[in-house]
Coordinates of C-alpha atoms and ligand atoms in Angstrom, one line a residue:
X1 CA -33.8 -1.3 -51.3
X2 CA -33.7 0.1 -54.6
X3 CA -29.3 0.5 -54.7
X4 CA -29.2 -3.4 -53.7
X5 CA -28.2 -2.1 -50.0
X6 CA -29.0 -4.7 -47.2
X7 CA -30.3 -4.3 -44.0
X8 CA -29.5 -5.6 -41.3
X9 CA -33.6 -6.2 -40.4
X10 CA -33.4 -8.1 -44.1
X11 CA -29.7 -9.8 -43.7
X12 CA -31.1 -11.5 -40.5
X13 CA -34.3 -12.8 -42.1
X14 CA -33.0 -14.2 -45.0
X15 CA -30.0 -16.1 -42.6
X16 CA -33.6 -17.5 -41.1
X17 CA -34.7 -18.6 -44.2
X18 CA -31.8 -20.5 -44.5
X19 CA -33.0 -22.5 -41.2
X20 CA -36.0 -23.9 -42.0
X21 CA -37.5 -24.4 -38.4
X22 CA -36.3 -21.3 -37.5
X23 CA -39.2 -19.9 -35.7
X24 CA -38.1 -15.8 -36.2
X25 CA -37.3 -15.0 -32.8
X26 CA -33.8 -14.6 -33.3
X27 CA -33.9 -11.8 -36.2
X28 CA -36.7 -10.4 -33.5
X29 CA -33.4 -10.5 -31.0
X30 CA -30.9 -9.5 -33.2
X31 CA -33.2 -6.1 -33.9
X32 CA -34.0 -5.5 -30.4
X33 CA -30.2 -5.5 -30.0
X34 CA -29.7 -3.0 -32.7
X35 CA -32.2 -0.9 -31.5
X36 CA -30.4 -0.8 -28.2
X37 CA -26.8 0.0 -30.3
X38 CA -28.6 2.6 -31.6
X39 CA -29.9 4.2 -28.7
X40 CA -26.9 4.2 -27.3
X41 CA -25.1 5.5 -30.3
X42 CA -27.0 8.5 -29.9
X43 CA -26.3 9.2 -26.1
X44 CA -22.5 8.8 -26.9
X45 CA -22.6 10.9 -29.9
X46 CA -24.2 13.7 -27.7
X47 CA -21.7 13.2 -25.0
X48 CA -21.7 16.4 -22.5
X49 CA -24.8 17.8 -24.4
X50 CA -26.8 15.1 -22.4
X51 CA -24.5 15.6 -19.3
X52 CA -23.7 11.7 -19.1
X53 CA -20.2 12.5 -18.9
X54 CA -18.5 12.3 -15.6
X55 CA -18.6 10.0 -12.7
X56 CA -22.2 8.4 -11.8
X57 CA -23.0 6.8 -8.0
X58 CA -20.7 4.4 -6.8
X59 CA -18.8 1.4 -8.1
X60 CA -19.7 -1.7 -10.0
X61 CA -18.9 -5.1 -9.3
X62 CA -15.3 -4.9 -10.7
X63 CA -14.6 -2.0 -8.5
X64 CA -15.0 0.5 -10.9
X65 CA -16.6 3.7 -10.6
X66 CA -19.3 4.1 -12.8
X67 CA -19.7 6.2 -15.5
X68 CA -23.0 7.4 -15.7
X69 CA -22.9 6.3 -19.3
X70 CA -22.4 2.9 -18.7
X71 CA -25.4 3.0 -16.3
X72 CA -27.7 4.4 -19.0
X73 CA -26.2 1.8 -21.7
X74 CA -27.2 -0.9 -19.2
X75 CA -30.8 -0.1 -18.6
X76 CA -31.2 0.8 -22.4
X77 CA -30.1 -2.7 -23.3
X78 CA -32.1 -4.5 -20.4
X79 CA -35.8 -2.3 -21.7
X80 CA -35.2 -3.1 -25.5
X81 CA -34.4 -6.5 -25.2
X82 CA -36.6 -7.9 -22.1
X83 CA -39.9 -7.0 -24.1
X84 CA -39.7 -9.4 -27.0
X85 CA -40.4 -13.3 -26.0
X86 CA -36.6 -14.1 -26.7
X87 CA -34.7 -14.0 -23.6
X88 CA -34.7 -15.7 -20.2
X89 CA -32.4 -14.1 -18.8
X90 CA -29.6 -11.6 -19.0
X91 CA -26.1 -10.8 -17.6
X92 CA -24.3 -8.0 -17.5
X93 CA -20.8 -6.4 -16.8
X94 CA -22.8 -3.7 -14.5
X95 CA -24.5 -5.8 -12.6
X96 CA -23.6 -7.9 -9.7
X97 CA -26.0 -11.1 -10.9
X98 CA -28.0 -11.8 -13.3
X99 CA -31.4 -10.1 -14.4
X100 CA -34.3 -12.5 -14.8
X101 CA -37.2 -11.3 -17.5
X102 CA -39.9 -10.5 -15.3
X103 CA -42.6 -13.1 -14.9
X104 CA -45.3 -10.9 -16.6
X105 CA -43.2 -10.6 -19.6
X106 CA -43.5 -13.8 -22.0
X107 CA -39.6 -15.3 -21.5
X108 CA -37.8 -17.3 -24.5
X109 CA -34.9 -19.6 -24.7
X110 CA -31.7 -17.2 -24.9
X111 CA -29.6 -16.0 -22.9
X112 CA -27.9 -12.2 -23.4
X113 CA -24.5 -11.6 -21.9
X114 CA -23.1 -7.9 -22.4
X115 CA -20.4 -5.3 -21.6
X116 CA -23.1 -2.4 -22.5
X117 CA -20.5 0.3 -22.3
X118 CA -16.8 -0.9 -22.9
X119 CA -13.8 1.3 -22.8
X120 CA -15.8 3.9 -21.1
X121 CA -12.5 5.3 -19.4
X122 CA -12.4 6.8 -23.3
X123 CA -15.9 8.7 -23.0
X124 CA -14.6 11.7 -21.6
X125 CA -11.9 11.7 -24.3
X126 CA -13.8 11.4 -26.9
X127 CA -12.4 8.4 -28.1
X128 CA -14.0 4.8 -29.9
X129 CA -16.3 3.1 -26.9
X130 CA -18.3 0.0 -27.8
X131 CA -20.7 -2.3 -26.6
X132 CA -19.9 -6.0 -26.9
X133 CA -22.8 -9.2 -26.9
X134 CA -22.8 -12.4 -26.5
X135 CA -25.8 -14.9 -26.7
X136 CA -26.4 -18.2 -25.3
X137 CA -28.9 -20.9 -25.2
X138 CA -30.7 -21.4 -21.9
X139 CA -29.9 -25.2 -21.0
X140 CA -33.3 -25.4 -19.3
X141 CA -35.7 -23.0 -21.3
X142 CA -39.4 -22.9 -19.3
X143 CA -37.6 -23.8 -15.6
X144 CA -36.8 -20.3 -13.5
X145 CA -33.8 -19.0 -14.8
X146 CA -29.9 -20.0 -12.9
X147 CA -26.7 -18.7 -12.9
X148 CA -25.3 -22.0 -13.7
X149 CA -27.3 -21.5 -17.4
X150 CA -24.8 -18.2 -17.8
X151 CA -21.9 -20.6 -17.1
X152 CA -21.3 -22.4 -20.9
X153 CA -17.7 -22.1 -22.5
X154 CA -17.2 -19.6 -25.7
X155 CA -17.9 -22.7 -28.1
X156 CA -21.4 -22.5 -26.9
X157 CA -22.1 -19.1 -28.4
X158 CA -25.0 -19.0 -30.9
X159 CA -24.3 -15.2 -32.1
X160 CA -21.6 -12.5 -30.6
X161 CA -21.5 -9.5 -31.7
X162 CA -19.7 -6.1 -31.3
X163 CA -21.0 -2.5 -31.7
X164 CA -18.2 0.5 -31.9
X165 CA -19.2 4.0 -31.5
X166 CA -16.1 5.8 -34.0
X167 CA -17.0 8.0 -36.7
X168 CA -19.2 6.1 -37.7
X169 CA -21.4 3.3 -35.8
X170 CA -20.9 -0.1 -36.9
X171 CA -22.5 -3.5 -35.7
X172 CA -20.6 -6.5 -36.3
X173 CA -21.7 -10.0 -35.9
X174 CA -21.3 -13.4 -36.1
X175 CA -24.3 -16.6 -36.1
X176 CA -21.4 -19.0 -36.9
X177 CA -21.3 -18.5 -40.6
X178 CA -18.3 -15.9 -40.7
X179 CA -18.1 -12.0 -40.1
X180 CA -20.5 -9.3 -41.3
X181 CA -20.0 -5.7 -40.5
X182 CA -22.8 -3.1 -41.0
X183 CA -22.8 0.8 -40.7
X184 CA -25.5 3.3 -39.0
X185 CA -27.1 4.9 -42.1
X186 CA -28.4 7.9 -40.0
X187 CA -30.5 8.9 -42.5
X188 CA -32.7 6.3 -42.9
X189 CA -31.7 5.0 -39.1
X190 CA -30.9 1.2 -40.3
X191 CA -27.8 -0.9 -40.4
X192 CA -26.2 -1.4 -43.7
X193 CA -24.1 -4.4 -44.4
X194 CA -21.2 -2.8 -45.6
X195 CA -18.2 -5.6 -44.7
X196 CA -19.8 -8.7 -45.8
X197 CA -17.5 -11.8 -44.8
X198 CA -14.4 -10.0 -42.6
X199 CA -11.3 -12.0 -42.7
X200 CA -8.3 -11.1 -40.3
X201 CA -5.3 -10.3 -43.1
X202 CA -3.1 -13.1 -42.1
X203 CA 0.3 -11.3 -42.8
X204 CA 0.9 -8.8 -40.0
X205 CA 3.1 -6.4 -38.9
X206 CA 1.6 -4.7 -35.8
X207 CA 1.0 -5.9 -32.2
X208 CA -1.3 -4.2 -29.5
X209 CA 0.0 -4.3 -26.0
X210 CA 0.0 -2.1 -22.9
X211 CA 4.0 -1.7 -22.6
X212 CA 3.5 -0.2 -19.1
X213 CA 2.8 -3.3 -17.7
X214 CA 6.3 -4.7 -19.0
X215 CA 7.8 -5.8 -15.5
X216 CA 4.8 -7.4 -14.9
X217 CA 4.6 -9.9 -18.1
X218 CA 5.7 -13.5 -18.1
X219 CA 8.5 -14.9 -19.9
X220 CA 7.0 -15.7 -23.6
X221 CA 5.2 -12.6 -23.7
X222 CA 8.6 -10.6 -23.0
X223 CA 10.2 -13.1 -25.6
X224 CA 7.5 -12.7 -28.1
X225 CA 7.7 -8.7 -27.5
X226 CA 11.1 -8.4 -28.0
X227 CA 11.5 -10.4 -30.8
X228 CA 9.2 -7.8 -32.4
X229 CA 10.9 -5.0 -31.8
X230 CA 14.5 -5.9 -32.9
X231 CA 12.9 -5.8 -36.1
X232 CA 14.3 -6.4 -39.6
X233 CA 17.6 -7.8 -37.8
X234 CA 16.3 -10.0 -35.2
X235 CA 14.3 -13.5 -35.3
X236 CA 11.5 -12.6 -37.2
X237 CA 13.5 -10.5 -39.7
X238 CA 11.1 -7.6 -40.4
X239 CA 10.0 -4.1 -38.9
X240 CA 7.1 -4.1 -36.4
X241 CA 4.3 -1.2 -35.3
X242 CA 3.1 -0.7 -31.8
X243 CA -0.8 0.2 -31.7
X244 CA -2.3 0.3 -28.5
X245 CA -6.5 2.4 -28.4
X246 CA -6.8 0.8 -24.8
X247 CA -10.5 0.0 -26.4
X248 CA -11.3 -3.7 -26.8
X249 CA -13.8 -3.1 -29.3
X250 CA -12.2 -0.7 -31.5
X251 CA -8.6 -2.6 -31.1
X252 CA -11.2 -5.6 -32.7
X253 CA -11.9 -3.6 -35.3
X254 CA -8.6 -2.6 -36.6
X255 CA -7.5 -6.7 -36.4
X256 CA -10.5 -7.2 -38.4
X257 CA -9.6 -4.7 -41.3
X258 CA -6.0 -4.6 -41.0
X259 CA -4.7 -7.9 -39.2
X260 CA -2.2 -7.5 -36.4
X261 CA -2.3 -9.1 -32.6
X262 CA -3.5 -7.8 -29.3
X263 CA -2.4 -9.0 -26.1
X264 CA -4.0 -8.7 -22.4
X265 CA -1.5 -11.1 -20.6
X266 CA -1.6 -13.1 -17.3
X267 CA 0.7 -10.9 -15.3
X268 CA 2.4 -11.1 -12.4
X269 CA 0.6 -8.5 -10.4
X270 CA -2.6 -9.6 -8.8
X271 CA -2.3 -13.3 -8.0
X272 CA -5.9 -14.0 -7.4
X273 CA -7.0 -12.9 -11.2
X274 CA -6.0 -14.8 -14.4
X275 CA -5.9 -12.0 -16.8
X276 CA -8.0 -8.3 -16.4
X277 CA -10.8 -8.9 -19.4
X278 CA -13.9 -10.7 -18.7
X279 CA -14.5 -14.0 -19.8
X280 CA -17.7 -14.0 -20.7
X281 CA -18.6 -10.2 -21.9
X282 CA -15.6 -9.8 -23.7
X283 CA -13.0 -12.5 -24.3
X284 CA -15.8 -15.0 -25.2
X285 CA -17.4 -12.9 -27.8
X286 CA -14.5 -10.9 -29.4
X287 CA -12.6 -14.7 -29.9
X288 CA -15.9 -16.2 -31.4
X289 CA -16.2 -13.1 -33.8
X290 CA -12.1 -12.9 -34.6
X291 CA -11.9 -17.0 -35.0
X292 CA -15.0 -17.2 -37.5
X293 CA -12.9 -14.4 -39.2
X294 CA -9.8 -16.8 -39.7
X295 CA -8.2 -15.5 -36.7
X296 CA -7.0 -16.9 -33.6
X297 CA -7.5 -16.1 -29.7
X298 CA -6.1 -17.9 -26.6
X299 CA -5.4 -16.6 -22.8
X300 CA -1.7 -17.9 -23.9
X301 CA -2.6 -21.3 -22.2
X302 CA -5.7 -22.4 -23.9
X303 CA -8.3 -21.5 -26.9
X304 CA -10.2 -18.8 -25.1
X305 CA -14.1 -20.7 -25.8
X306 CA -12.9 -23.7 -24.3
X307 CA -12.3 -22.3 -20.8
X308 CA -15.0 -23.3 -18.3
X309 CA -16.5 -20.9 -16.3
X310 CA -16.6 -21.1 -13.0
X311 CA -18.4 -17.5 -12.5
X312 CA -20.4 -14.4 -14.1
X313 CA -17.6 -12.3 -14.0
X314 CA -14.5 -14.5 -14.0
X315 CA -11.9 -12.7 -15.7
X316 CA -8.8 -14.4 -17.8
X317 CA -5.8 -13.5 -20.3
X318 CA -6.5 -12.6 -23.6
X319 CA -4.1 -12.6 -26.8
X320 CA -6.1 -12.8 -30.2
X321 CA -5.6 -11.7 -33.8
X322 CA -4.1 -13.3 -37.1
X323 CA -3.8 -17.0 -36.2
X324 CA 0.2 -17.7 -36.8
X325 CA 1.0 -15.1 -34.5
X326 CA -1.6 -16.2 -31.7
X327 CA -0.6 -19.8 -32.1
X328 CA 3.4 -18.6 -31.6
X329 CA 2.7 -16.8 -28.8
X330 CA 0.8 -19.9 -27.3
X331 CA 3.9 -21.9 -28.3
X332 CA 5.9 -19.5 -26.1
X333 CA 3.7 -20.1 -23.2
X334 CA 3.8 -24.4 -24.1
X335 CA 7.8 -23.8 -24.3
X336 CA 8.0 -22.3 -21.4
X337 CA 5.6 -24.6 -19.4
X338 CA 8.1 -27.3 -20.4
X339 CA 11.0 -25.4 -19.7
X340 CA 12.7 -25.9 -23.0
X341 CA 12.7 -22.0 -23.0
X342 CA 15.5 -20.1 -21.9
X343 CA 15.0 -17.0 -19.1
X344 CA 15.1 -14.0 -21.0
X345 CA 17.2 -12.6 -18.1
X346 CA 20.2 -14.5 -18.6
X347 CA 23.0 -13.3 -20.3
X348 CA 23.6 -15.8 -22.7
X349 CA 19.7 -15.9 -24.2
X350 CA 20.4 -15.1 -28.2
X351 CA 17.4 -15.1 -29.7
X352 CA 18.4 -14.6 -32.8
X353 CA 20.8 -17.6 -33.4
X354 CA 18.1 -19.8 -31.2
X355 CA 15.1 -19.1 -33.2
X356 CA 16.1 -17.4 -36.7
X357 CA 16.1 -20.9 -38.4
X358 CA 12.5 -22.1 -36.9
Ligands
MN1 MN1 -15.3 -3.6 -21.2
MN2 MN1 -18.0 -1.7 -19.7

């Protein structure tokens, strides 16, 4: 390009070149992904114009009616990335198992988890949506492909990637070798890298939670939570802002460019769930992204990628952002666990005088 822009089709070839047995076929996936962001870029951008708003047939596997949007993400990502040799198989949030490439299509030695369509509860609001990517290596490229190949923790990730559908489209991905965020030149129809090397600011002074779900949040997240709000005076001794997009994707985004933490806590509702994201479509790939950005992510328990599976569409807690605020909320929980933390209900719990010194 004459103005020195990269593409994205050029960024991923010369990250090949780098690799010198690299055989192309992951630039060839990273590009069929694109093209898939950018179809669906231009179904959301229509919105009612293409009358995809509104509710489609039935439910999907979480319960959930779908949107007819997320239906049509789904299928675009399955047709633009089943044609090109790289893929075995692919999972998706939509779909109740996995979806094998079809025998008379050549199959390769990746595997493609996604969320095609996430915070689609925002479409009709006209609010950020995203899609969200996660790729793995089949354990067994050549044999038929198994759901126990899907079933690899987070720190098995070859490339994750998000795409966020705001004012602008913007791909951002990670092979391992930090965070690169590119936006949807329309004009020309490619991705620009226009973030090279995102870093999660490591000071912060905002935290992202649903505060609805208060009564239902364990002990260190009320502690950490109300520590931040008493502000200037109380144990962390400054002011804190509240941000909450209910959009996984775009609530990425903003960590990304402006630091801050975002928490989707165990709660004390539903007893047979960990946590309400998925494991593998979401938490997997968003704490792969934010920790090769410097950040941190854990379900409050444990690093988020080191959490075996057990299923497709296991879901679990997720709390990630600037890394000194995701390791003290994960020091909460360990306190806790050990009981060396004090109930927040009793009357006597100071927090201030208890942990202003720490
Ligand atoms: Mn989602
Ligand atoms: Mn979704």
């Amino acid at each position: 390009m004459h103005d020195g822009r990269k593409t994205l089709t050029r960024y991923t070839i010369e990250q090949e070149h780098r690799h010198p047995h690299a055989t192309g076929k992951f630039s060839g996936l990273l590009n069929a992904i694109a093209t898939a962001v950018k179809v669906i870029a231009n179904q959301v951008n229509k919105g009612a114009l293409v009358g995809s708003l509104g509710q489609g047939e039935g439910e999907n596997v979480h319960g959930e009616v779908q949107k007819k949007l997320d239906v049509l993400s789904n299928e675009t990502v399955l047709r633009e990335c089943e044609w090109g040799g790289h893929l075995a198989a692919m999972a998706s949030e939509e779909m109740e198992s996995f979806y094998p490439v079809p025998e008379r299509l050549s199959r390769g030695k990746y595997l493609l988890l996604f969320d095609p369509l996430d915070g689609s509860g925002n479409i009709e609001l006209n609010l950020a949506v995203g899609s969200i990517f996660s790729i793995l290596r089949s354990p067994s490229p050549g044999a038929e492909p198994r759901l126990e190949d899907f079933l690899q923790p987070g720190t098995e990730q070859v490339c994750a990637g998000f795409a966020l559908y705001g004012p602008a489209t913007m791909l951002v991905l990670t092979t391992g070798h930090g965070v690169d965020g590119f936006t949807l030149d329309r004009d020309i129809g490619a991705f620009i890298l226009t973030h090279p090397q995102l870093r999660v600011p490591e000071e912060t002074q905002e935290f992202a939670i649903n505060s609805s779900n208060e009564r239902f949040w364990e002990t260190p997240v009320k502690r950490y939570v109300t520590e931040c709000l008493e502000g200037k005076a109380g144990p962390r001794g400054k002011d804190f802002n509240t941000r909450w997009i209910a959009s996984l994707v775009a609530e990425t985004f903003r960590i990304l460019t402006r630091g801050g933490v975002f928490l989707y806590p165990k709660d004390t509702r539903d007893t047979t769930q960990q946590g309400r994201l998925r494991l593998m479509y979401e938490a997997n790939p968003i704490a792969f992204i934010i920790e090769q950005a410097g950040g941190g992510a854990s379900t409050g328990r444990e690093r988020v990628m080191d959490v075996r599976p057990e299923s497709l569409h296991q879901r679990v807690p997720l709390i990630f952002g600037s890394k000194d605020e995701v390791e003290r909320i994960a020091s909460y929980h360990a306190e806790y666990a050990q009981g060396k933390d004090l109930e927040l209900s009793q009357p006597l719990f100071k927090p201030r005088s208890l942990f202003r010194t720490q």
